[in-house]
XYZ file of C-alpha atoms in Angstrom:
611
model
C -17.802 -17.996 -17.436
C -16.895 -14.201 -18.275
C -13.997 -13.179 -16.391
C -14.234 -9.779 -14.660
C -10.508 -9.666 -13.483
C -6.986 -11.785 -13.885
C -6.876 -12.007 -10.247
C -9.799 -12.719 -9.672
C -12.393 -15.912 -10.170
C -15.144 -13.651 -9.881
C -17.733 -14.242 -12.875
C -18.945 -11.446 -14.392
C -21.877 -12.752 -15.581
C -23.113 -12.784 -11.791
C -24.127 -10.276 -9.138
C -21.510 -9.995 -6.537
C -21.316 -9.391 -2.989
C -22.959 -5.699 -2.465
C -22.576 -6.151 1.420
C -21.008 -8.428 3.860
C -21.592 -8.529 7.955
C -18.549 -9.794 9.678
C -17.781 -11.173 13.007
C -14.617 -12.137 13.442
C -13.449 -14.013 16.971
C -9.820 -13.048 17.046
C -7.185 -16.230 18.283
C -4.327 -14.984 19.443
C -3.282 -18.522 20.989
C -3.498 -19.941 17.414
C -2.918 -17.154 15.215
C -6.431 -17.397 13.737
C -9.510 -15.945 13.093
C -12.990 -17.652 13.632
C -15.709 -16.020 12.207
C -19.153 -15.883 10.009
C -19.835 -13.528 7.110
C -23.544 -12.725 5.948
C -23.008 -11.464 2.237
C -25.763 -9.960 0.170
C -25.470 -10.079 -3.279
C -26.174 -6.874 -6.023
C -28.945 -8.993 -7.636
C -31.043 -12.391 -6.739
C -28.807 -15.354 -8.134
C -29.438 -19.057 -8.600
C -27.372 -21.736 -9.513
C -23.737 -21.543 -8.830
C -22.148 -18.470 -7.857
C -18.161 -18.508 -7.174
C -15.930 -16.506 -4.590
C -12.151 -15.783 -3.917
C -10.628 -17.417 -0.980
C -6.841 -18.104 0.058
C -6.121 -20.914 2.937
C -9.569 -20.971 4.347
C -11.493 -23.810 5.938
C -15.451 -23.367 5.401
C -17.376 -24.819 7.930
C -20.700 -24.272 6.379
C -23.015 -22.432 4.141
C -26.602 -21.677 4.499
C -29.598 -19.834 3.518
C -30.064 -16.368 5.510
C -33.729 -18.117 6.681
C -35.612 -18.706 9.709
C -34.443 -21.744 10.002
C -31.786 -21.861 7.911
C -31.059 -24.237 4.793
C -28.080 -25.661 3.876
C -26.389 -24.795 0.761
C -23.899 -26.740 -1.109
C -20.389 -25.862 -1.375
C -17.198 -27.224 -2.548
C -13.527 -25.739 -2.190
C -10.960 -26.469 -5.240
C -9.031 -29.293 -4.238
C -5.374 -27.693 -5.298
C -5.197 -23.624 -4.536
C -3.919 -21.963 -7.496
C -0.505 -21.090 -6.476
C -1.765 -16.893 -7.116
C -5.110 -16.848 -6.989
C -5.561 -19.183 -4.675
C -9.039 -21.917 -4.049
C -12.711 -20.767 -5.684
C -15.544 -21.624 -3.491
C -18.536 -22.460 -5.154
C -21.953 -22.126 -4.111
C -24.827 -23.763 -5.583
C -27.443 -21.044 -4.447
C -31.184 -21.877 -4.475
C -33.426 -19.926 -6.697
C -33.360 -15.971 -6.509
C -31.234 -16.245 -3.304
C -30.108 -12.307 -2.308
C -28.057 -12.878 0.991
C -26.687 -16.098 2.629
C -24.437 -16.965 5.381
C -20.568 -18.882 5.488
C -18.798 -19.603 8.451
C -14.958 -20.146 8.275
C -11.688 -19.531 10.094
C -8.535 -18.145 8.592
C -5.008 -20.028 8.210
C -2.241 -19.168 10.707
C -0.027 -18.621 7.537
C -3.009 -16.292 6.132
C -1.656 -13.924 3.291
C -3.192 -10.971 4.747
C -2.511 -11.286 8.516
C -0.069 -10.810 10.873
C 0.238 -12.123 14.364
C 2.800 -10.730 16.566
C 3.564 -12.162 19.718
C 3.901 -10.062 23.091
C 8.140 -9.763 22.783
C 7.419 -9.060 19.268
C 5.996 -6.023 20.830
C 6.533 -2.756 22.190
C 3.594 -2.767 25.012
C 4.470 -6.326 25.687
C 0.786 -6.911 23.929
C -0.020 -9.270 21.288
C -0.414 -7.175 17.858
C -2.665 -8.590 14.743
C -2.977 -6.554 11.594
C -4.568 -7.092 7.954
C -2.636 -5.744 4.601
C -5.233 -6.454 1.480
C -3.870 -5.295 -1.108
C -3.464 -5.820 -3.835
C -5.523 -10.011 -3.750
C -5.283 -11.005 0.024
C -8.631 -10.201 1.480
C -9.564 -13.906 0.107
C -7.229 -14.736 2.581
C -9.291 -13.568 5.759
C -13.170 -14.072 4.414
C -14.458 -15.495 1.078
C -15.015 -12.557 -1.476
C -15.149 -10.973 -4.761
C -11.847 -10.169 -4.377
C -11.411 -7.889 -7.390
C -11.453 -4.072 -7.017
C -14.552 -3.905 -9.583
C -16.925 -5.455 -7.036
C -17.313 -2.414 -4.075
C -19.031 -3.252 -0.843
C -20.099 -2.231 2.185
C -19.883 -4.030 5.627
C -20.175 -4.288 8.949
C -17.235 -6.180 11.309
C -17.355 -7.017 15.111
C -14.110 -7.855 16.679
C -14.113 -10.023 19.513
C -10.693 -9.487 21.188
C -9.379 -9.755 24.825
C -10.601 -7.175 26.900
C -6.653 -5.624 27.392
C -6.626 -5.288 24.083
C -8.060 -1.914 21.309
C -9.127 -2.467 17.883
C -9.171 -0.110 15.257
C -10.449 -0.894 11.328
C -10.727 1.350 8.163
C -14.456 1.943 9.118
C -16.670 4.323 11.341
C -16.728 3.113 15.110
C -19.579 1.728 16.719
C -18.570 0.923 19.852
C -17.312 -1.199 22.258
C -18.960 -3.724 24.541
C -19.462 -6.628 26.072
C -20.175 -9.818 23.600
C -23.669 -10.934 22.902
C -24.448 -14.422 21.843
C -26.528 -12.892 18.840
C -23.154 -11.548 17.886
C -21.650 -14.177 16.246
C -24.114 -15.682 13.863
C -21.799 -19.004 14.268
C -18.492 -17.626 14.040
C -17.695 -20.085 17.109
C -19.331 -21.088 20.460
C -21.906 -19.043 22.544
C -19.436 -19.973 25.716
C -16.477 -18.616 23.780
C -17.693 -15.315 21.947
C -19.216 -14.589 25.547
C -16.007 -15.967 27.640
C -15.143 -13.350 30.420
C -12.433 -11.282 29.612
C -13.498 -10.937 25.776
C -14.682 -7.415 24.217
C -16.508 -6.471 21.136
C -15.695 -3.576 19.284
C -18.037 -3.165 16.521
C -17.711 -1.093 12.726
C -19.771 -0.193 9.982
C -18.434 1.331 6.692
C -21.482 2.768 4.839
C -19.656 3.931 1.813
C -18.348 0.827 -0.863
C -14.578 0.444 -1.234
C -12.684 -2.487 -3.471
C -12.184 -5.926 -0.706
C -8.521 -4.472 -0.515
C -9.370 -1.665 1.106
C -10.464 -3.849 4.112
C -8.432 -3.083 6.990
C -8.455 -3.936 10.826
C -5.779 -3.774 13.931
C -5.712 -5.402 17.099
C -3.256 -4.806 19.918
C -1.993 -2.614 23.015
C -3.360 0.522 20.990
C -3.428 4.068 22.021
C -4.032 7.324 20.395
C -3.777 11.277 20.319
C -6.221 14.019 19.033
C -4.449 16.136 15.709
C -7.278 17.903 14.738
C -11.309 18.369 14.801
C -11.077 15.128 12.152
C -7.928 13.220 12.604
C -6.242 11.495 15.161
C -3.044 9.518 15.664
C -2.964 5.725 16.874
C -0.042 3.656 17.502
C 1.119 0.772 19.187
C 4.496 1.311 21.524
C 3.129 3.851 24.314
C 3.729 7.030 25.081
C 6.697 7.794 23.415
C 5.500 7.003 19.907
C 2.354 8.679 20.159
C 4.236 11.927 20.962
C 6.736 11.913 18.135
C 4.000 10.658 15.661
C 1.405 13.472 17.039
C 4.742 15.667 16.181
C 5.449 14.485 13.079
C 1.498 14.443 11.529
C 0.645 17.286 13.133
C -0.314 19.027 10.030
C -2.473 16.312 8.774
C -5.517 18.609 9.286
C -4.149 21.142 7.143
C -3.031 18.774 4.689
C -6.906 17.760 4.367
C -8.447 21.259 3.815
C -5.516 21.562 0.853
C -6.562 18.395 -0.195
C -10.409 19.634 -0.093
C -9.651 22.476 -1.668
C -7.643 21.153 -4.867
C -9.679 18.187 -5.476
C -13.023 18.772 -3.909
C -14.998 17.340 -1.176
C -13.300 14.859 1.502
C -16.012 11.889 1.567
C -14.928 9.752 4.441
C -15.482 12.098 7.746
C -12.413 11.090 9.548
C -8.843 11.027 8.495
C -6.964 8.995 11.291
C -3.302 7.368 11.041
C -2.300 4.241 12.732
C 1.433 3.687 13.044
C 2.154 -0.093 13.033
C 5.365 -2.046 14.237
C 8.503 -2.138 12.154
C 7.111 -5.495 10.359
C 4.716 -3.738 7.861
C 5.395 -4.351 4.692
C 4.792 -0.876 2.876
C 5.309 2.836 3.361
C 1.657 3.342 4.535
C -1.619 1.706 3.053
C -4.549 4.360 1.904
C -7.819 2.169 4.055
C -10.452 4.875 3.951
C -10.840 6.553 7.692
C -7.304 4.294 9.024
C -4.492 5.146 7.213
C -1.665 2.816 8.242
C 1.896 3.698 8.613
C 5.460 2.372 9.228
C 7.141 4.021 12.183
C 9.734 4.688 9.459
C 7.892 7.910 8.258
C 8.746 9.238 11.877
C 11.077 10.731 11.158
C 11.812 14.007 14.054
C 11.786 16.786 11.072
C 7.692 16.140 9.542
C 9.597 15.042 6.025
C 7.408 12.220 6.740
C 4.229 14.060 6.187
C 4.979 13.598 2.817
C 3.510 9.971 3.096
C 0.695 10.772 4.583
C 0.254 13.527 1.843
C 0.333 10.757 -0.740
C -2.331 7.885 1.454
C -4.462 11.080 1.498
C -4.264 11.607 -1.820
C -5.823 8.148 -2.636
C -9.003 9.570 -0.592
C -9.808 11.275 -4.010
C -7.972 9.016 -6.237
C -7.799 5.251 -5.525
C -10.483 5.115 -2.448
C -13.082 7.326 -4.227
C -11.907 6.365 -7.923
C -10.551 2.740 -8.146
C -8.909 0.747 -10.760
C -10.648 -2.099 -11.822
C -8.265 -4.201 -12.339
C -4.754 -4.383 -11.102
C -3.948 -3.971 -14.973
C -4.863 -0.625 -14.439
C -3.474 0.218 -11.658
C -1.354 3.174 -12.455
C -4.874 5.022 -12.520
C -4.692 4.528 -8.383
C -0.494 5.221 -8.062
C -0.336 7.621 -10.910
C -3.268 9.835 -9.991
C -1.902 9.687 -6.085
C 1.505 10.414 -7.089
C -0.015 13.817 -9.077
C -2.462 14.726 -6.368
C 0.204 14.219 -3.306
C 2.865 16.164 -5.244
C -0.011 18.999 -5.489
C -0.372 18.985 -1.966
C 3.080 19.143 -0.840
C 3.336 21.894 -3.079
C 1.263 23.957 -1.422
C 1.723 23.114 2.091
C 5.692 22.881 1.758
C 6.410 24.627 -1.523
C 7.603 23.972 -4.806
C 11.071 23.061 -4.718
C 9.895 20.362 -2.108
C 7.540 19.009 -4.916
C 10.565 18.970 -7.421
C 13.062 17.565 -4.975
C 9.739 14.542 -4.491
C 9.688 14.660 -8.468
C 12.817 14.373 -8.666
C 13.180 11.256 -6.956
C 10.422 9.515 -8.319
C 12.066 10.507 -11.903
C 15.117 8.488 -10.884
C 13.161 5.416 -9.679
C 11.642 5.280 -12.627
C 14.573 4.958 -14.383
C 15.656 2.667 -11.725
C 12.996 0.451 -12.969
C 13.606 0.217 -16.872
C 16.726 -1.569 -15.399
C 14.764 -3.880 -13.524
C 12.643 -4.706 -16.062
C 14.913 -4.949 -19.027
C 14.629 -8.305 -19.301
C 10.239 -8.046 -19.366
C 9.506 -4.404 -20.979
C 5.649 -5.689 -20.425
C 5.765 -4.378 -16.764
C 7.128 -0.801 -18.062
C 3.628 -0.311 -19.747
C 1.440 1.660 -17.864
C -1.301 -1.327 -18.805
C 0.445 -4.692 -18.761
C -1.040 -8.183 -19.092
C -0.959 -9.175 -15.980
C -2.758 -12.421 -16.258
C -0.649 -15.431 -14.889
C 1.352 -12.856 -12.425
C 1.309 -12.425 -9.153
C 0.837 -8.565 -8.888
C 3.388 -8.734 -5.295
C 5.729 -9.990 -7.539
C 6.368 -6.920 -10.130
C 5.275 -4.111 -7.712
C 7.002 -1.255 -8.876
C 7.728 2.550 -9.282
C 6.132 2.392 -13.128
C 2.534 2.637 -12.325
C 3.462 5.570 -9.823
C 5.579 7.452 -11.770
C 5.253 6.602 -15.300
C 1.346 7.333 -14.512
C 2.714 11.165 -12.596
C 4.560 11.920 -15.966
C 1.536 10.998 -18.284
C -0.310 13.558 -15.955
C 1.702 15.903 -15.405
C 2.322 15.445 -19.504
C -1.432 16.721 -20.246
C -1.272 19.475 -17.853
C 1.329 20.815 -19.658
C -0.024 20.288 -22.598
C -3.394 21.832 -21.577
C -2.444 24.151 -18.616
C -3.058 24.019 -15.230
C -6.105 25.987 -14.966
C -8.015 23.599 -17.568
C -6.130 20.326 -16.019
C -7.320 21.276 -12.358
C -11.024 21.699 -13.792
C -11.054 18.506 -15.782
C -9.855 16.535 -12.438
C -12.625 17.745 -10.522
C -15.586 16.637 -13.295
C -13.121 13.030 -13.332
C -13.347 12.934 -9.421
C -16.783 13.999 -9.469
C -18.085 12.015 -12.705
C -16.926 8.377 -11.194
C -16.453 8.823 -7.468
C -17.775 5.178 -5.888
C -17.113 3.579 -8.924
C -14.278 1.373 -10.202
C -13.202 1.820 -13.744
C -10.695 0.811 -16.369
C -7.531 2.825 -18.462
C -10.290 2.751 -21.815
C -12.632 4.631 -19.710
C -10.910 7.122 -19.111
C -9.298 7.659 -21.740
C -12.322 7.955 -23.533
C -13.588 10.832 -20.922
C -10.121 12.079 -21.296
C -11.026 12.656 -25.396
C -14.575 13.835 -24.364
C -13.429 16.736 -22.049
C -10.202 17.466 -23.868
C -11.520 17.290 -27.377
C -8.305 16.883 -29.632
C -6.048 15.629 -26.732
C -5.450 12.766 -29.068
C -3.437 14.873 -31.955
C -1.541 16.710 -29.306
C -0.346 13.638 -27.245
C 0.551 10.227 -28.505
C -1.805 8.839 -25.796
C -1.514 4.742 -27.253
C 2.143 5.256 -26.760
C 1.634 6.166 -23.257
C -0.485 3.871 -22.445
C 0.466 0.582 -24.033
C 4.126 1.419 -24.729
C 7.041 -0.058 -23.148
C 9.632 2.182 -21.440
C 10.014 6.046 -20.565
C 8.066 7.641 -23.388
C 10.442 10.937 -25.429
C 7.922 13.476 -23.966
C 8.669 12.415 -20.677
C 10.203 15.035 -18.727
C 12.974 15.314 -15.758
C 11.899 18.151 -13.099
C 13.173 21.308 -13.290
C 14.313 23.232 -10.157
C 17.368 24.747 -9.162
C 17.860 22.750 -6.053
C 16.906 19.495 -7.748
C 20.047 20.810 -10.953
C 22.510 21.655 -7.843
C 22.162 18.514 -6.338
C 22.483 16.229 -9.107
C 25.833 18.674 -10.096
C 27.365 17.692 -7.214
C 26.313 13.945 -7.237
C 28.033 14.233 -10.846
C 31.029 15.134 -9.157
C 31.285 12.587 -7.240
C 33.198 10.360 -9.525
C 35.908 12.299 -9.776
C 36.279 12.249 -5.803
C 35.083 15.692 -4.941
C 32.754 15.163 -2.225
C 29.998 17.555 -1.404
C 31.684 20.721 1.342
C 30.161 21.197 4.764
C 28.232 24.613 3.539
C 26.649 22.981 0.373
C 24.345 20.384 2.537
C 24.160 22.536 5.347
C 20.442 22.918 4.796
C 19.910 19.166 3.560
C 17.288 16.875 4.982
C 16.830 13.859 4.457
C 14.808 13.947 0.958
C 18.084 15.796 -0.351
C 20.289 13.202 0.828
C 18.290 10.621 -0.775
C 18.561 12.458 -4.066
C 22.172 12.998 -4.028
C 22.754 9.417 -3.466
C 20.080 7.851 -5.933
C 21.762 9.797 -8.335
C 25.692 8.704 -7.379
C 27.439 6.554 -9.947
C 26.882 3.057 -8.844
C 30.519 1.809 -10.386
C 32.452 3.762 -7.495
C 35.619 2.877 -5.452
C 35.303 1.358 -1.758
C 37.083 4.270 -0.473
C 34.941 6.435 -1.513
C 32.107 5.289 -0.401
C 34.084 4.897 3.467
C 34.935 8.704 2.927
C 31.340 10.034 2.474
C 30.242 8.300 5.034
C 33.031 9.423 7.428
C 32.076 12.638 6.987
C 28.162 12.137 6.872
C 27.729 8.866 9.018
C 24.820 8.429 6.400
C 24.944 5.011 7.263
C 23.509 5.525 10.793
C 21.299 7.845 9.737
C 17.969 7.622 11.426
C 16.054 8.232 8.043
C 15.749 4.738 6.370
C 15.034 6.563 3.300
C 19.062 7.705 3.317
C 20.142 4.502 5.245
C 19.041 2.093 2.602
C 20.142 3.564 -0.213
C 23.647 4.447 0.978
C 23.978 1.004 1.970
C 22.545 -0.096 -1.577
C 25.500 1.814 -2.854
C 28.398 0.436 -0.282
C 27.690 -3.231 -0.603
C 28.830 -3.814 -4.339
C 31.774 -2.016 -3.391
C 32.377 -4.791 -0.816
C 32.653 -2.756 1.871
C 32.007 -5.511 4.773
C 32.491 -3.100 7.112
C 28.616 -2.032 6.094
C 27.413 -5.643 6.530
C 26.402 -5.233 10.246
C 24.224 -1.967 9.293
C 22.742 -3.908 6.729
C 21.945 -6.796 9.375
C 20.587 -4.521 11.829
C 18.420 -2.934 9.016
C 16.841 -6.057 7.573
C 15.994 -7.365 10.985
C 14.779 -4.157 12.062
C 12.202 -3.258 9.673
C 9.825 -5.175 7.284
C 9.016 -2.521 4.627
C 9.220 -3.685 1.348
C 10.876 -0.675 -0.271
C 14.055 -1.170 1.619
C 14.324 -5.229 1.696
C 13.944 -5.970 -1.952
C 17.241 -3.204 -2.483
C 18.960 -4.682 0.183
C 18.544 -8.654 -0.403
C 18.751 -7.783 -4.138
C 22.354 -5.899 -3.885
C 23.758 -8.958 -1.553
C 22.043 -11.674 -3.825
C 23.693 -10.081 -6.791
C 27.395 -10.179 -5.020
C 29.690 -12.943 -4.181
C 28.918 -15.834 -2.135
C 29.720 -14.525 0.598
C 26.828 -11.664 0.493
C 24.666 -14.500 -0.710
C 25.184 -16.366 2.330
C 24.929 -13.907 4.452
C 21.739 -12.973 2.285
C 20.351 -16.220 3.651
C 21.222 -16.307 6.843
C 19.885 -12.624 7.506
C 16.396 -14.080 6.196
C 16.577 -17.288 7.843
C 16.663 -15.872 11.311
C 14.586 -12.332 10.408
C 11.877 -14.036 8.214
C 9.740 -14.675 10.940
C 9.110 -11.159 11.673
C 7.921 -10.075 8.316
C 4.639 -9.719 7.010
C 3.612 -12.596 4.821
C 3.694 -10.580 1.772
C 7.128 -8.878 2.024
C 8.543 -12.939 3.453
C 6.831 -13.738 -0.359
C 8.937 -11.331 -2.228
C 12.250 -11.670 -0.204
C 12.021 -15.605 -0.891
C 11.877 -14.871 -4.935
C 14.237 -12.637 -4.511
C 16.661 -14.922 -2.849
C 16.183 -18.104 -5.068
C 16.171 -16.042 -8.278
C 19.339 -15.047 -7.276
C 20.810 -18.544 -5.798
């Protein structure tokens, strides 16, 4: 066997899956999915061919004939706790396409299922996070970004219900029993009250990029391209439609700075408060937390980074999650480039500015394993949930923002387009381009300690904090804080929210309890409707233990399920007395059901790491 990827069982010695048509009968009553998956392969293969999968029961495997033959299959009999169970196929001689049926796990790693009180419409909500190994989770795959496909997905959902998915809509009708392919019974595919909304993505993205929604969904028109979806009514559509609504613009800088937009449509769908990330880059659906709605369009600035990974990430993929700062650090460039333009420069320093302190953030948090402060660590044996990080995002901003320094803008802008250009569609790895870095930048090599970057642990000397005279003022007066000068009434008069979160990422964490009661006294910073500001003032008041914080920090970790603001907040109590770490543990017992699989995963290691 020849190992393509870590995470991955895929063996690349074989073709893998080129194409796969889905249908997928969607369970609400058992949190499951039923379904069938025709995959075509990138070459004929006999013999044994093997495929990702996570919690799945196959039903059956068989020859894509008239009639069909069966093909023999066997499931590893103990998951491997991070990769989880290989299928293998013994395929007949020069075998091209072939068909699985299977249904998903309630506890699938990629799904889910929120019941109608869960709910905002009173609907039942079920949505798919992939990244960065789960797609295994909801149909056997080649679950490593270095195998691309295309598909095709039908949804069969209750009739009440919309579906979205990061594809190009077909339409939506009434099931068909050639639907199915034997996903589940004629009488059930075709039961009254069921719908079919059908997909078809026609341009190859990595399995995690596989994305669908189901649920009381409704939308608004932003622009001749992009819309707005969300689950909640009304009232969420409007304050999302007013918080994106320069998402259009946002695309023609985008266009402009990095070249053609590929994927047609750029729509958003905001998800409930249980999704486990800022916003995930699917090609065509972006989706969102409602977090990034914010009332003053600061939260445009996520949606400048998803779009972004258009060019870099959807278009240009890692290959591996080894090299996965080529995605983050790429995005992290290209959405600072566009919030430069549409919102100006000291914006894009204040947005450095923060990511230069979470990077520092994370040399503490990795003090103990410098490995995962490389911007290529050995990741085999980890589970890449587990030491998701900053690094890869900002380390990989500095190393770019390094060589356009280095080089200029002018040249730096012009060898990004031939990069986008030269591997767009393709997945590759840090040695590959590095070596087309050398080729188009001939003597980049003498100028720039690029090994050093690359495989060297920690912040590397050339590294450099951003330079702007809001970003020096601000971190002047977080300076001060020690001393107990608060920041005056006129100095933050013109602060939003990004400012705020500055100031306070950059406070001294040993401070006094009264301190901390006095800023917020004057600032109420911790009920401020911007989580961003929330969290981390709360991430400075509970060492201090300040109890009087401990119901805001309830409220928050049973409010929302985004991963940036749970790991902070269960890591600060875990680290405390026992007291917080009760109170850590009773918080998740009751709130775990409502996360996401993934972010229940990283809470969990957070809390017995910690016990």
């Amino acid at each position: 066997m020849a190992p393509l990827d870590p995470h991955s069982y895929t063996d690349g010695a074989h073709p893998v899956v080129s194409h796969a048509a889905l249908s997928f009968y969607l369970d609400f009553a058992t949190s499951t999915i039923h379904a069938s998956a025709l995959l075509t392969l990138s070459a004929p293969h006999s013999g044994d061919l093997l495929l990702d999968t996570r919690a799945l029961a196959v039903h059956s495997a068989s020859t894509d004939a008239d009639p069909p033959e069966p093909i023999p299959f066997s499931l590893a009999a103990v998951p491997d706790p991070i990769l989880g169970s290989a299928l293998t196929l013994t395929l007949p001689p020069d075998t091209t396409s072939f068909r699985l049926t299977f249904s998903t796990s309630p506890a699938a790693s990629a799904l889910q299922w929120l019941a109608p009180p869960q709910t905002a419409s009173a609907q039942p909500f079920v949505f798919s996070q992939c990244q960065s190994i789960h797609a295994r989770s909801i149909f056997p795959c080649h679950d490593t970004p270095a195998a691309r496909i295309t598909f095709s997905l039908l949804l069969n959902v209750p009739a009440q219900l919309s579906a979205v998915a990061a594809a190009r809509h077909v339409a939506r009708r009434d099931p068909l029993p050639s639907d199915h392919r034997g996903a589940c019974e004629d009488e059930l595919w075709c039961a009254t009250g069921r719908i079919v909304e059908e997909f078809q993505m026609e341009q190859s993205v990595p399995p995690y990029l596989f994305a669908f929604a189901a649920g009381g969904i409704g939308f608004r028109d932003l622009g001749p391209r992009t819309r707005v979806y969300a689950e909640g009514g009304d009232k969420v559509l409007d304050e999302a439609a007013r918080e994106f609504a320069g998402v259009e613009e946002m695309v023609k800088v985008g266009e402009l700075l990095f070249g053609p937009y590929e994927w047609e449509r750029f729509d958003l769908l905001v998800l409930p408060p249980s999704f486990p990330y800022g916003g995930m880059e699917n090609p065509r659906m972006v989706f969102l937390t409602p977090t990034v709605i914010k009332g003053d369009a600061a939260g445009a600035q996520v949606v400048a980074h998803e779009l972004a990974h258009s060019w870099t990430g959807n278009l240009i993929t890692n290959k591996t999650n080894e090299d996965f700062w080529l995605n983050e650090g790429f995005t992290t460039y290209a959405e600072r480039r566009i919030v430069e333009v549409v919102q100006g420069e000291e914006r894009a320093a204040l947005n450095m500015g923060i990511g230069w302190r979470g990077l520092n953030r994370m040399m503490e948090r990795f003090k103990d394993n410098m490995e995962f402060t490389k911007l290529k660590p050995k990741m085999a044996g980890i589970d890449p949930d587990d030491v998701y990080s900053e690094v890869p995002y900002e380390k990989g901003f500095q190393f770019l923002w390094r060589i356009e320094r280095q080089i200029g803008r002018p040249a730096f802008d012009e060898f990004l387009k031939k990069y986008i250009a030269t591997f767009k569609f393709k997945s590759i790895d840090t040695e590959t381009f590095l070596e087309f870095l050398k080729t188009n930048v001939p003597g980049i090599e003498n100028q720039i300690d690029l090994h050093l970057w690359v495989a060297g642990t920690g912040i590397p000397p050339d590294a450099m904090e951003p330079d702007s005279a809001t970003y020096k003022k601000i971190c002047a007066l977080a300076a001060e804080f020690k001393s107990g000068k608060l920041p005056s009434e006129d100095e933050v008069a013109d602060w939003s929210g990004q400012e705020w979160e500055l100031y306070l990422e950059n406070l001294p964490t040993d401070v006094e309890a009264s301190q901390v009661t006095a800023l917020d006294e004057r600032y109420k910073l911790s009920e401020s409707r911007d989580y961003e500001v929330k969290v981390a003032f709360l991430q400075l008041a509970i060492p201090t233990g300040c109890k009087c914080y401990f119901n805001e920090v309830e409220k928050c970790l049973k409010q929302v399920g985004r991963m940036k603001y749970l790991r902070p907040l269960y890591s600060s109590l875990a680290k405390c007395s026992s007291e917080e770490k009760m109170l850590a543990q009773r918080i998740f017992s009751e709130a775990q059901e409502f996360y996401h699989p993934i972010a229940r995963s990283v809470a969990e290691s957070i809390l017995s790491k910690h016990s």
